[in-house]
């Protein structure tokens, strides 16, 4: 759906103030809330033409955004939230846009509020005719509303990378909403070539601009800061020695530094899977997650049909044994001190712009192997072994798993960088999609991290 909002002078001043406070560097997602007559806002979400008055009071379409309804605030008033507010490169008067509408559309035009489907489409067509560059803005807003449809294995690989990137941000305990803001590939993805790196597709508005030199509050994040620490340089050099291209982003928050990298050098047809590797430098803690997909039909994973599983479990068992030999009685306590985990998740049909991960079931390597002997999972045809939401007795979900990693309740203790280097090398050389994360810097007590999280939510 498409809508029009006509701003007052006070609202225009507020928008300009927000844009000055949070410039195109995208340090933090911001939204604008307002109220309008409820009778003109009766349905869901809308791509919205934002019209603001110029010095002479003439309304001009200066911005576009994504509007959704919040709660009703009075009998006649509806509260609205406008996000993804984007300035057009050059404004156009609202009357010019309306003048291009055919009579049948102008008859149904609502001066302010949601439009009929046909009139909304006509409004966007007229706007693009007058300002062709608005087409790119509309495309981004459509993706924010509808998501990106996955049509190939290469698209699934992209969705997996996205999930791993968001997961690492959560494991680090950082609030990074811009990780979910991305521009879908301009061309169809093909399985006979490496998929694009998800980090390369993050919205260009999120890159550091000249405005990034402004003093930022402690909770804000510096993105793509090339003055990274020595640990991060070493981490990148290990990956760079193995592949020609590495997509990476660097973030800082609450005195800590997070580096996230994507590596894909293998065509999807020859890809042997996807790995997430996360290393917390101050804890010397390593987490390895291997992705497995549930069937699109039925929603089960059949381990006996996975020809790669035996070798992968052997590798995970070797890693766990290596980490166990390094443990010391003085190490921090862990509920599970092994690094190796498996995530079973459904294949993505749609990649959203929202900051949400793919639903999934996490198992430690030991738990996964124990479940292979559980008679409750032998409920397939002929007693076939299968893992699914309907028969697995217990697992960790996204929130539980990433929170346990963040708080140091799972993952190795006392593991040095040699094991990290070994696993990066194996993942890349075996042709796997690798998403790596490295967190450095002094770790605050959990109570301090919780307080910082609450402060960020109130902003």
Tab-separated table of C-alpha atoms in Angstrom:
chain	number	residue	atom	x	y	z
A	1	UNK	CA	0.000	0.000	0.000
A	2	UNK	CA	0.997	3.642	-0.559
A	3	UNK	CA	0.208	6.670	1.601
A	4	UNK	CA	0.792	10.425	1.810
A	5	UNK	CA	1.754	12.362	4.936
A	6	UNK	CA	1.586	16.176	4.904
A	7	UNK	CA	3.930	17.554	7.551
A	8	UNK	CA	3.485	20.695	9.593
A	9	UNK	CA	6.374	23.145	9.997
A	10	UNK	CA	7.039	21.760	13.475
A	11	UNK	CA	7.207	18.183	12.132
A	12	UNK	CA	9.527	19.300	9.341
A	13	UNK	CA	11.844	20.909	11.870
A	14	UNK	CA	11.818	17.695	13.892
A	15	UNK	CA	12.749	15.589	10.853
A	16	UNK	CA	15.624	17.927	10.021
A	17	UNK	CA	16.820	17.751	13.619
A	18	UNK	CA	16.767	13.941	13.572
A	19	UNK	CA	18.663	13.857	10.278
A	20	UNK	CA	21.300	16.153	11.758
A	21	UNK	CA	21.562	14.025	14.886
A	22	UNK	CA	21.763	10.717	13.015
A	23	UNK	CA	23.285	11.494	9.614
A	24	UNK	CA	23.670	9.149	6.660
A	25	UNK	CA	26.475	7.302	8.444
A	26	UNK	CA	23.578	5.324	9.947
A	27	UNK	CA	24.998	5.063	13.432
A	28	UNK	CA	21.577	4.231	14.760
A	29	UNK	CA	18.177	3.489	13.328
A	30	UNK	CA	15.679	6.226	14.138
A	31	UNK	CA	11.924	6.455	13.753
A	32	UNK	CA	9.363	9.234	13.815
A	33	UNK	CA	6.026	8.800	15.571
A	34	UNK	CA	3.029	11.030	14.987
A	35	UNK	CA	-0.775	10.921	15.082
A	36	UNK	CA	-3.315	11.364	12.309
A	37	UNK	CA	-7.074	10.969	11.837
A	38	UNK	CA	-7.852	7.298	12.238
A	39	UNK	CA	-10.384	7.115	9.408
A	40	UNK	CA	-7.603	7.578	6.819
A	41	UNK	CA	-5.268	4.964	8.355
A	42	UNK	CA	-7.244	1.748	8.716
A	43	UNK	CA	-4.812	-0.844	7.305
A	44	UNK	CA	-1.238	-2.142	7.798
A	45	UNK	CA	2.025	-0.817	6.360
A	46	UNK	CA	2.654	1.655	3.588
A	47	UNK	CA	5.356	3.139	1.395
A	48	UNK	CA	4.818	6.807	2.205
A	49	UNK	CA	5.394	10.059	0.339
A	50	UNK	CA	6.425	12.609	2.978
A	51	UNK	CA	5.471	16.147	1.938
A	52	UNK	CA	6.964	19.106	3.822
A	53	UNK	CA	6.243	22.848	3.364
A	54	UNK	CA	8.857	25.116	1.798
A	55	UNK	CA	9.369	28.746	2.850
A	56	UNK	CA	6.226	29.790	0.969
A	57	UNK	CA	4.157	26.973	2.481
A	58	UNK	CA	4.114	24.958	-0.768
A	59	UNK	CA	4.110	21.225	-0.047
A	60	UNK	CA	6.976	19.311	-1.616
A	61	UNK	CA	7.706	15.588	-1.578
A	62	UNK	CA	11.135	15.711	0.067
A	63	UNK	CA	11.310	12.267	1.663
A	64	UNK	CA	9.927	8.774	1.548
A	65	UNK	CA	9.505	6.280	4.349
A	66	UNK	CA	7.772	3.187	5.667
A	67	UNK	CA	4.670	3.852	7.801
A	68	UNK	CA	2.915	1.383	10.074
A	69	UNK	CA	0.068	1.775	12.513
A	70	UNK	CA	0.679	1.587	16.242
A	71	UNK	CA	-2.046	1.730	18.876
A	72	UNK	CA	-5.167	3.876	18.706
A	73	UNK	CA	-4.568	6.900	20.956
A	74	UNK	CA	-8.099	8.367	20.986
A	75	UNK	CA	-11.499	7.760	19.465
A	76	UNK	CA	-10.522	9.569	16.265
A	77	UNK	CA	-6.711	9.475	16.391
A	78	UNK	CA	-4.281	6.798	15.189
A	79	UNK	CA	-0.634	6.665	16.245
A	80	UNK	CA	1.797	6.048	13.362
A	81	UNK	CA	5.471	5.094	13.203
A	82	UNK	CA	7.533	6.167	10.183
A	83	UNK	CA	10.863	4.399	9.676
A	84	UNK	CA	13.483	4.162	6.893
A	85	UNK	CA	13.001	7.891	6.297
A	86	UNK	CA	15.037	8.715	3.169
A	87	UNK	CA	15.708	12.124	1.625
A	88	UNK	CA	15.117	12.413	-2.114
A	89	UNK	CA	18.059	13.926	-3.987
A	90	UNK	CA	15.777	16.694	-5.244
A	91	UNK	CA	12.270	17.563	-3.979
A	92	UNK	CA	9.221	17.720	-6.225
A	93	UNK	CA	6.014	19.577	-5.449
A	94	UNK	CA	3.163	17.352	-4.381
A	95	UNK	CA	0.814	19.111	-6.782
A	96	UNK	CA	3.078	18.170	-9.724
A	97	UNK	CA	2.891	14.505	-8.770
A	98	UNK	CA	-0.897	14.610	-8.404
A	99	UNK	CA	-1.249	16.446	-11.728
A	100	UNK	CA	0.184	13.437	-13.559
A	101	UNK	CA	-2.547	11.132	-12.218
A	102	UNK	CA	-5.309	10.038	-14.544
A	103	UNK	CA	-8.800	11.270	-13.694
A	104	UNK	CA	-9.886	7.830	-12.455
A	105	UNK	CA	-7.065	7.882	-9.908
A	106	UNK	CA	-7.500	11.503	-8.879
A	107	UNK	CA	-11.142	10.781	-8.022
A	108	UNK	CA	-10.004	8.285	-5.372
A	109	UNK	CA	-7.034	10.294	-4.102
A	110	UNK	CA	-6.946	10.872	-0.344
A	111	UNK	CA	-5.193	14.159	0.461
A	112	UNK	CA	-3.493	12.602	3.465
A	113	UNK	CA	-3.576	8.951	4.412
A	114	UNK	CA	-3.528	5.554	2.754
A	115	UNK	CA	-4.496	5.303	-0.907
A	116	UNK	CA	-6.319	2.628	-2.860
A	117	UNK	CA	-4.020	0.085	-4.468
A	118	UNK	CA	-4.472	1.490	-7.990
A	119	UNK	CA	-4.054	5.130	-6.907
A	120	UNK	CA	-1.002	4.239	-4.836
A	121	UNK	CA	0.690	2.579	-7.802
A	122	UNK	CA	-0.143	5.576	-9.965
A	123	UNK	CA	1.376	7.953	-7.388
A	124	UNK	CA	4.661	6.028	-7.368
A	125	UNK	CA	4.730	5.895	-11.167
A	126	UNK	CA	4.189	9.667	-11.342
A	127	UNK	CA	6.912	10.317	-8.765
A	128	UNK	CA	9.441	8.186	-10.668
A	129	UNK	CA	8.529	9.930	-13.911
A	130	UNK	CA	9.391	13.280	-12.314
A	131	UNK	CA	12.323	12.026	-10.216
A	132	UNK	CA	13.778	8.807	-11.716
A	133	UNK	CA	16.206	8.365	-8.800
A	134	UNK	CA	13.197	7.792	-6.528
A	135	UNK	CA	12.899	4.331	-8.073
A	136	UNK	CA	15.911	3.131	-6.046
A	137	UNK	CA	14.386	4.485	-2.814
A	138	UNK	CA	11.083	2.765	-3.603
A	139	UNK	CA	12.934	-0.510	-4.233
A	140	UNK	CA	14.599	-0.348	-0.819
A	141	UNK	CA	11.307	0.422	0.899
A	142	UNK	CA	9.587	-2.472	-0.871
A	143	UNK	CA	12.266	-4.795	0.404
A	144	UNK	CA	11.719	-3.423	3.904
A	145	UNK	CA	8.026	-4.251	3.558
A	146	UNK	CA	8.107	-7.488	1.594
A	147	UNK	CA	11.618	-8.904	1.979
A	148	UNK	CA	13.784	-10.543	-0.689
A	149	UNK	CA	12.400	-13.730	-2.222
A	150	UNK	CA	14.882	-16.613	-2.222
A	151	UNK	CA	14.761	-18.587	-5.480
A	152	UNK	CA	18.033	-20.578	-5.574
A	153	UNK	CA	20.678	-22.333	-3.508
A	154	UNK	CA	22.784	-19.192	-3.880
A	155	UNK	CA	19.950	-17.241	-2.251
A	156	UNK	CA	19.880	-19.777	0.575
A	157	UNK	CA	23.632	-19.308	1.020
A	158	UNK	CA	23.087	-15.558	1.275
A	159	UNK	CA	20.329	-16.096	3.857
A	160	UNK	CA	22.643	-18.320	5.912
A	161	UNK	CA	25.393	-15.693	5.899
A	162	UNK	CA	22.906	-13.059	6.986
A	163	UNK	CA	21.755	-15.247	9.872
A	164	UNK	CA	25.344	-15.867	10.982
A	165	UNK	CA	26.173	-12.147	10.831
A	166	UNK	CA	23.156	-11.224	12.965
A	167	UNK	CA	23.974	-14.071	15.345
A	168	UNK	CA	27.535	-12.854	15.907
A	169	UNK	CA	26.250	-9.355	16.676
A	170	UNK	CA	23.977	-10.830	19.338
A	171	UNK	CA	26.691	-13.110	20.755
A	172	UNK	CA	28.829	-10.006	21.251
A	173	UNK	CA	25.953	-8.366	23.145
A	174	UNK	CA	25.933	-5.411	20.758
A	175	UNK	CA	22.911	-3.561	19.423
A	176	UNK	CA	23.643	-3.203	15.692
A	177	UNK	CA	20.331	-2.617	13.839
A	178	UNK	CA	22.156	-1.601	10.647
A	179	UNK	CA	23.258	-5.219	10.184
A	180	UNK	CA	19.689	-5.922	9.045
A	181	UNK	CA	19.655	-3.040	6.519
A	182	UNK	CA	20.865	-4.374	3.198
A	183	UNK	CA	20.426	-3.872	-0.525
A	184	UNK	CA	19.365	-7.065	-2.353
A	185	UNK	CA	21.534	-8.160	-5.305
A	186	UNK	CA	20.803	-6.224	-8.490
A	187	UNK	CA	20.924	-9.421	-10.574
A	188	UNK	CA	19.631	-12.964	-10.233
A	189	UNK	CA	21.907	-15.228	-8.170
A	190	UNK	CA	23.259	-18.329	-9.891
A	191	UNK	CA	24.402	-21.540	-8.241
A	192	UNK	CA	27.468	-21.995	-10.488
A	193	UNK	CA	29.265	-18.988	-8.984
A	194	UNK	CA	30.124	-17.866	-5.425
A	195	UNK	CA	27.238	-16.044	-3.730
A	196	UNK	CA	27.748	-12.370	-2.865
A	197	UNK	CA	29.012	-11.688	0.636
A	198	UNK	CA	26.162	-10.461	2.811
A	199	UNK	CA	28.342	-7.776	4.403
A	200	UNK	CA	29.052	-6.366	0.947
A	201	UNK	CA	25.304	-5.792	0.541
A	202	UNK	CA	24.764	-3.733	3.683
A	203	UNK	CA	23.035	-0.509	2.701
A	204	UNK	CA	25.545	1.986	1.398
A	205	UNK	CA	23.987	4.651	3.629
A	206	UNK	CA	25.490	2.749	6.530
A	207	UNK	CA	29.075	3.379	5.431
A	208	UNK	CA	31.112	5.917	7.377
A	209	UNK	CA	30.784	9.424	5.941
A	210	UNK	CA	32.461	12.710	6.686
A	211	UNK	CA	29.881	13.204	9.424
A	212	UNK	CA	31.320	10.238	11.312
A	213	UNK	CA	33.975	12.470	12.858
A	214	UNK	CA	31.322	14.043	15.086
A	215	UNK	CA	31.450	13.171	18.746
A	216	UNK	CA	29.111	10.242	19.272
A	217	UNK	CA	27.494	9.036	22.489
A	218	UNK	CA	29.146	6.040	24.121
A	219	UNK	CA	26.413	3.675	22.935
A	220	UNK	CA	26.844	4.558	19.250
A	221	UNK	CA	28.859	2.385	16.898
A	222	UNK	CA	31.720	3.171	14.548
A	223	UNK	CA	31.392	1.186	11.338
A	224	UNK	CA	34.190	0.056	9.006
A	225	UNK	CA	36.871	1.713	11.130
A	226	UNK	CA	40.162	0.845	9.426
A	227	UNK	CA	42.195	1.594	12.548
A	228	UNK	CA	41.553	-1.858	13.924
A	229	UNK	CA	43.596	-3.514	16.645
A	230	UNK	CA	46.390	-6.004	16.179
A	231	UNK	CA	44.187	-8.988	17.035
A	232	UNK	CA	41.721	-8.021	14.324
A	233	UNK	CA	44.525	-7.509	11.805
A	234	UNK	CA	45.855	-10.996	12.525
A	235	UNK	CA	42.331	-12.451	12.241
A	236	UNK	CA	41.853	-10.816	8.827
A	237	UNK	CA	45.306	-11.830	7.625
A	238	UNK	CA	44.548	-15.523	8.305
A	239	UNK	CA	41.479	-15.305	6.098
A	240	UNK	CA	43.185	-13.155	3.472
A	241	UNK	CA	45.952	-15.709	3.003
A	242	UNK	CA	43.354	-18.258	1.919
A	243	UNK	CA	41.068	-16.291	-0.352
A	244	UNK	CA	41.244	-13.269	-2.605
A	245	UNK	CA	38.229	-11.399	-1.227
A	246	UNK	CA	36.994	-10.918	2.317
A	247	UNK	CA	33.986	-8.717	3.142
A	248	UNK	CA	34.211	-7.295	6.643
A	249	UNK	CA	32.813	-4.661	8.961
A	250	UNK	CA	34.153	-3.319	12.228
A	251	UNK	CA	32.035	-2.098	15.152
A	252	UNK	CA	32.762	-0.490	18.524
A	253	UNK	CA	30.410	-0.305	21.482
A	254	UNK	CA	30.832	0.029	25.255
A	255	UNK	CA	34.633	-0.100	25.002
A	256	UNK	CA	34.702	-3.305	22.944
A	257	UNK	CA	35.538	-3.945	19.296
A	258	UNK	CA	33.786	-6.476	17.039
A	259	UNK	CA	35.055	-7.573	13.634
A	260	UNK	CA	32.714	-9.618	11.403
A	261	UNK	CA	33.891	-11.164	8.120
A	262	UNK	CA	32.281	-13.134	5.285
A	263	UNK	CA	34.330	-15.492	3.123
A	264	UNK	CA	32.899	-17.183	0.030
A	265	UNK	CA	35.167	-18.313	-2.732
A	266	UNK	CA	33.386	-21.522	-3.781
A	267	UNK	CA	30.502	-21.822	-6.251
A	268	UNK	CA	27.312	-22.850	-4.490
A	269	UNK	CA	27.165	-26.094	-6.479
A	270	UNK	CA	30.480	-27.167	-4.936
A	271	UNK	CA	29.897	-25.680	-1.504
A	272	UNK	CA	30.149	-28.151	1.362
A	273	UNK	CA	28.207	-26.187	3.960
A	274	UNK	CA	28.335	-23.105	6.156
A	275	UNK	CA	30.245	-22.399	9.343
A	276	UNK	CA	29.968	-19.681	11.960
A	277	UNK	CA	33.145	-19.057	13.978
A	278	UNK	CA	33.120	-16.653	16.932
A	279	UNK	CA	36.124	-15.926	19.148
A	280	UNK	CA	35.946	-13.827	22.305
A	281	UNK	CA	39.520	-12.680	22.787
A	282	UNK	CA	39.430	-11.624	26.457
A	283	UNK	CA	37.697	-14.884	27.498
A	284	UNK	CA	39.789	-16.929	25.047
A	285	UNK	CA	36.488	-18.568	24.164
A	286	UNK	CA	35.647	-20.181	20.825
A	287	UNK	CA	32.236	-21.129	19.413
A	288	UNK	CA	31.800	-23.061	16.147
A	289	UNK	CA	28.331	-23.488	14.621
A	290	UNK	CA	27.672	-25.660	11.612
A	291	UNK	CA	24.448	-25.006	9.676
A	292	UNK	CA	22.133	-27.784	8.508
A	293	UNK	CA	18.833	-27.317	6.677
A	294	UNK	CA	15.500	-28.913	7.441
A	295	UNK	CA	13.583	-30.242	4.453
A	296	UNK	CA	11.379	-27.677	2.775
A	297	UNK	CA	8.601	-30.280	2.770
A	298	UNK	CA	7.867	-31.749	6.180
A	299	UNK	CA	10.447	-29.733	8.106
A	300	UNK	CA	12.802	-32.565	9.108
A	301	UNK	CA	16.542	-33.222	8.915
A	302	UNK	CA	17.530	-36.834	8.140
A	303	UNK	CA	21.085	-37.434	9.400
A	304	UNK	CA	21.316	-40.910	7.809
A	305	UNK	CA	20.835	-39.272	4.388
A	306	UNK	CA	23.585	-36.680	4.949
A	307	UNK	CA	26.729	-38.107	3.321
A	308	UNK	CA	28.928	-35.358	4.775
A	309	UNK	CA	27.776	-35.741	8.364
A	310	UNK	CA	30.197	-38.491	9.453
A	311	UNK	CA	33.268	-36.495	8.416
A	312	UNK	CA	31.844	-33.313	9.918
A	313	UNK	CA	31.127	-34.969	13.262
A	314	UNK	CA	34.641	-36.416	13.295
A	315	UNK	CA	36.061	-32.934	12.732
A	316	UNK	CA	33.887	-31.488	15.516
A	317	UNK	CA	34.881	-34.274	17.887
A	318	UNK	CA	38.566	-33.587	17.175
A	319	UNK	CA	38.072	-29.874	17.854
A	320	UNK	CA	36.252	-30.575	21.119
A	321	UNK	CA	38.999	-32.975	22.210
A	322	UNK	CA	41.706	-30.434	21.340
A	323	UNK	CA	39.930	-27.758	23.400
A	324	UNK	CA	39.472	-30.194	26.312
A	325	UNK	CA	43.229	-30.815	26.503
A	326	UNK	CA	43.790	-27.065	26.971
A	327	UNK	CA	41.404	-26.694	29.918
A	328	UNK	CA	42.765	-25.670	33.281
A	329	UNK	CA	41.181	-26.002	36.751
A	330	UNK	CA	41.307	-22.190	37.066
A	331	UNK	CA	39.295	-21.559	33.863
A	332	UNK	CA	35.942	-19.805	34.107
A	333	UNK	CA	32.936	-22.061	34.607
A	334	UNK	CA	30.977	-23.136	31.540
A	335	UNK	CA	27.667	-24.979	31.329
A	336	UNK	CA	29.082	-26.479	28.125
A	337	UNK	CA	32.829	-26.004	27.578
A	338	UNK	CA	33.000	-27.559	24.078
A	339	UNK	CA	33.181	-25.273	21.030
A	340	UNK	CA	31.181	-27.345	18.498
A	341	UNK	CA	27.482	-26.753	17.842
A	342	UNK	CA	24.955	-27.553	15.107
A	343	UNK	CA	22.065	-25.337	14.032
A	344	UNK	CA	19.147	-26.970	12.230
A	345	UNK	CA	16.991	-24.374	10.520
A	346	UNK	CA	14.302	-24.233	7.832
A	347	UNK	CA	15.320	-22.942	4.397
A	348	UNK	CA	14.499	-19.275	3.945
A	349	UNK	CA	11.800	-18.397	1.419
A	350	UNK	CA	12.102	-14.691	2.185
A	351	UNK	CA	14.976	-12.631	3.588
A	352	UNK	CA	13.529	-9.727	5.609
A	353	UNK	CA	14.955	-6.321	6.428
A	354	UNK	CA	13.843	-6.751	10.024
A	355	UNK	CA	16.481	-7.564	12.616
A	356	UNK	CA	15.340	-11.179	12.996
A	357	UNK	CA	17.284	-14.407	12.662
A	358	UNK	CA	16.188	-17.621	10.959
A	359	UNK	CA	14.343	-19.811	13.511
A	360	UNK	CA	16.379	-22.837	14.451
A	361	UNK	CA	17.342	-25.569	16.878
A	362	UNK	CA	20.850	-25.477	18.380
A	363	UNK	CA	22.557	-28.612	19.685
A	364	UNK	CA	25.981	-29.133	21.137
A	365	UNK	CA	27.879	-31.859	19.309
A	366	UNK	CA	27.438	-34.204	22.274
A	367	UNK	CA	23.702	-33.489	22.554
A	368	UNK	CA	23.235	-34.050	18.823
A	369	UNK	CA	25.004	-37.403	18.965
A	370	UNK	CA	22.986	-38.437	22.024
A	371	UNK	CA	19.740	-37.635	20.201
A	372	UNK	CA	20.766	-39.908	17.309
A	373	UNK	CA	20.255	-42.800	19.737
A	374	UNK	CA	16.958	-41.459	21.107
A	375	UNK	CA	14.042	-43.741	20.081
A	376	UNK	CA	11.670	-40.744	20.094
A	377	UNK	CA	13.383	-39.460	16.947
A	378	UNK	CA	12.935	-42.738	15.051
A	379	UNK	CA	9.437	-41.920	13.897
A	380	UNK	CA	10.006	-41.659	10.162
A	381	UNK	CA	9.018	-44.242	7.575
A	382	UNK	CA	10.358	-47.598	8.624
A	383	UNK	CA	11.672	-46.098	11.843
A	384	UNK	CA	13.948	-43.660	10.044
A	385	UNK	CA	15.854	-41.181	12.217
A	386	UNK	CA	14.833	-37.566	11.769
A	387	UNK	CA	15.128	-34.252	13.622
A	388	UNK	CA	12.198	-31.834	13.594
A	389	UNK	CA	10.331	-29.414	15.824
A	390	UNK	CA	7.594	-31.987	16.357
A	391	UNK	CA	9.788	-34.741	17.817
A	392	UNK	CA	12.983	-33.211	19.291
A	393	UNK	CA	12.454	-33.156	23.073
A	394	UNK	CA	14.679	-30.143	23.808
A	395	UNK	CA	16.986	-27.657	22.084
A	396	UNK	CA	18.233	-24.073	22.359
A	397	UNK	CA	16.572	-21.407	20.212
A	398	UNK	CA	18.219	-18.248	18.829
A	399	UNK	CA	17.594	-16.158	21.935
A	400	UNK	CA	18.738	-18.796	24.415
A	401	UNK	CA	21.842	-19.743	22.448
A	402	UNK	CA	23.134	-16.248	21.668
A	403	UNK	CA	22.422	-15.081	25.221
A	404	UNK	CA	24.363	-17.994	26.708
A	405	UNK	CA	27.305	-17.207	24.428
A	406	UNK	CA	27.118	-13.511	25.309
A	407	UNK	CA	27.164	-14.211	29.044
A	408	UNK	CA	30.004	-16.731	28.790
A	409	UNK	CA	27.934	-19.713	29.884
A	410	UNK	CA	28.872	-21.783	26.820
A	411	UNK	CA	32.005	-21.900	24.697
A	412	UNK	CA	35.587	-22.851	25.428
A	413	UNK	CA	37.743	-21.292	28.113
A	414	UNK	CA	41.465	-20.703	27.759
A	415	UNK	CA	41.711	-21.557	24.046
A	416	UNK	CA	44.477	-19.722	22.187
A	417	UNK	CA	44.438	-18.325	18.688
A	418	UNK	CA	46.136	-21.396	17.164
A	419	UNK	CA	42.877	-23.370	17.289
A	420	UNK	CA	41.038	-20.395	15.769
A	421	UNK	CA	43.543	-20.245	12.909
A	422	UNK	CA	43.247	-23.998	12.321
A	423	UNK	CA	39.452	-23.861	12.060
A	424	UNK	CA	39.451	-20.848	9.735
A	425	UNK	CA	41.920	-22.675	7.486
A	426	UNK	CA	39.871	-25.879	7.450
A	427	UNK	CA	36.582	-24.113	6.741
A	428	UNK	CA	37.925	-22.133	3.799
A	429	UNK	CA	40.012	-24.943	2.296
A	430	UNK	CA	37.071	-27.332	2.492
A	431	UNK	CA	34.985	-24.905	0.441
A	432	UNK	CA	32.588	-23.882	3.179
A	433	UNK	CA	30.843	-20.556	3.603
A	434	UNK	CA	32.575	-18.959	6.573
A	435	UNK	CA	31.263	-16.149	8.734
A	436	UNK	CA	33.797	-15.194	11.377
A	437	UNK	CA	33.542	-12.881	14.364
A	438	UNK	CA	36.226	-11.561	16.710
A	439	UNK	CA	35.388	-9.625	19.887
A	440	UNK	CA	38.210	-7.775	21.641
A	441	UNK	CA	38.438	-5.286	24.494
A	442	UNK	CA	37.770	-5.257	28.192
A	443	UNK	CA	34.674	-7.185	29.202
A	444	UNK	CA	32.264	-5.456	31.568
A	445	UNK	CA	30.423	-7.411	34.291
A	446	UNK	CA	27.067	-8.750	33.146
A	447	UNK	CA	25.187	-6.253	35.339
A	448	UNK	CA	26.945	-3.369	33.557
A	449	UNK	CA	26.173	-4.867	30.145
A	450	UNK	CA	22.506	-5.281	31.104
A	451	UNK	CA	22.350	-1.638	32.222
A	452	UNK	CA	23.901	-0.481	28.934
A	453	UNK	CA	21.357	-2.552	26.999
A	454	UNK	CA	18.465	-0.945	28.917
A	455	UNK	CA	19.876	2.544	28.241
A	456	UNK	CA	20.080	1.829	24.522
A	457	UNK	CA	16.469	0.625	24.470
A	458	UNK	CA	15.305	3.883	26.077
A	459	UNK	CA	17.080	6.010	23.457
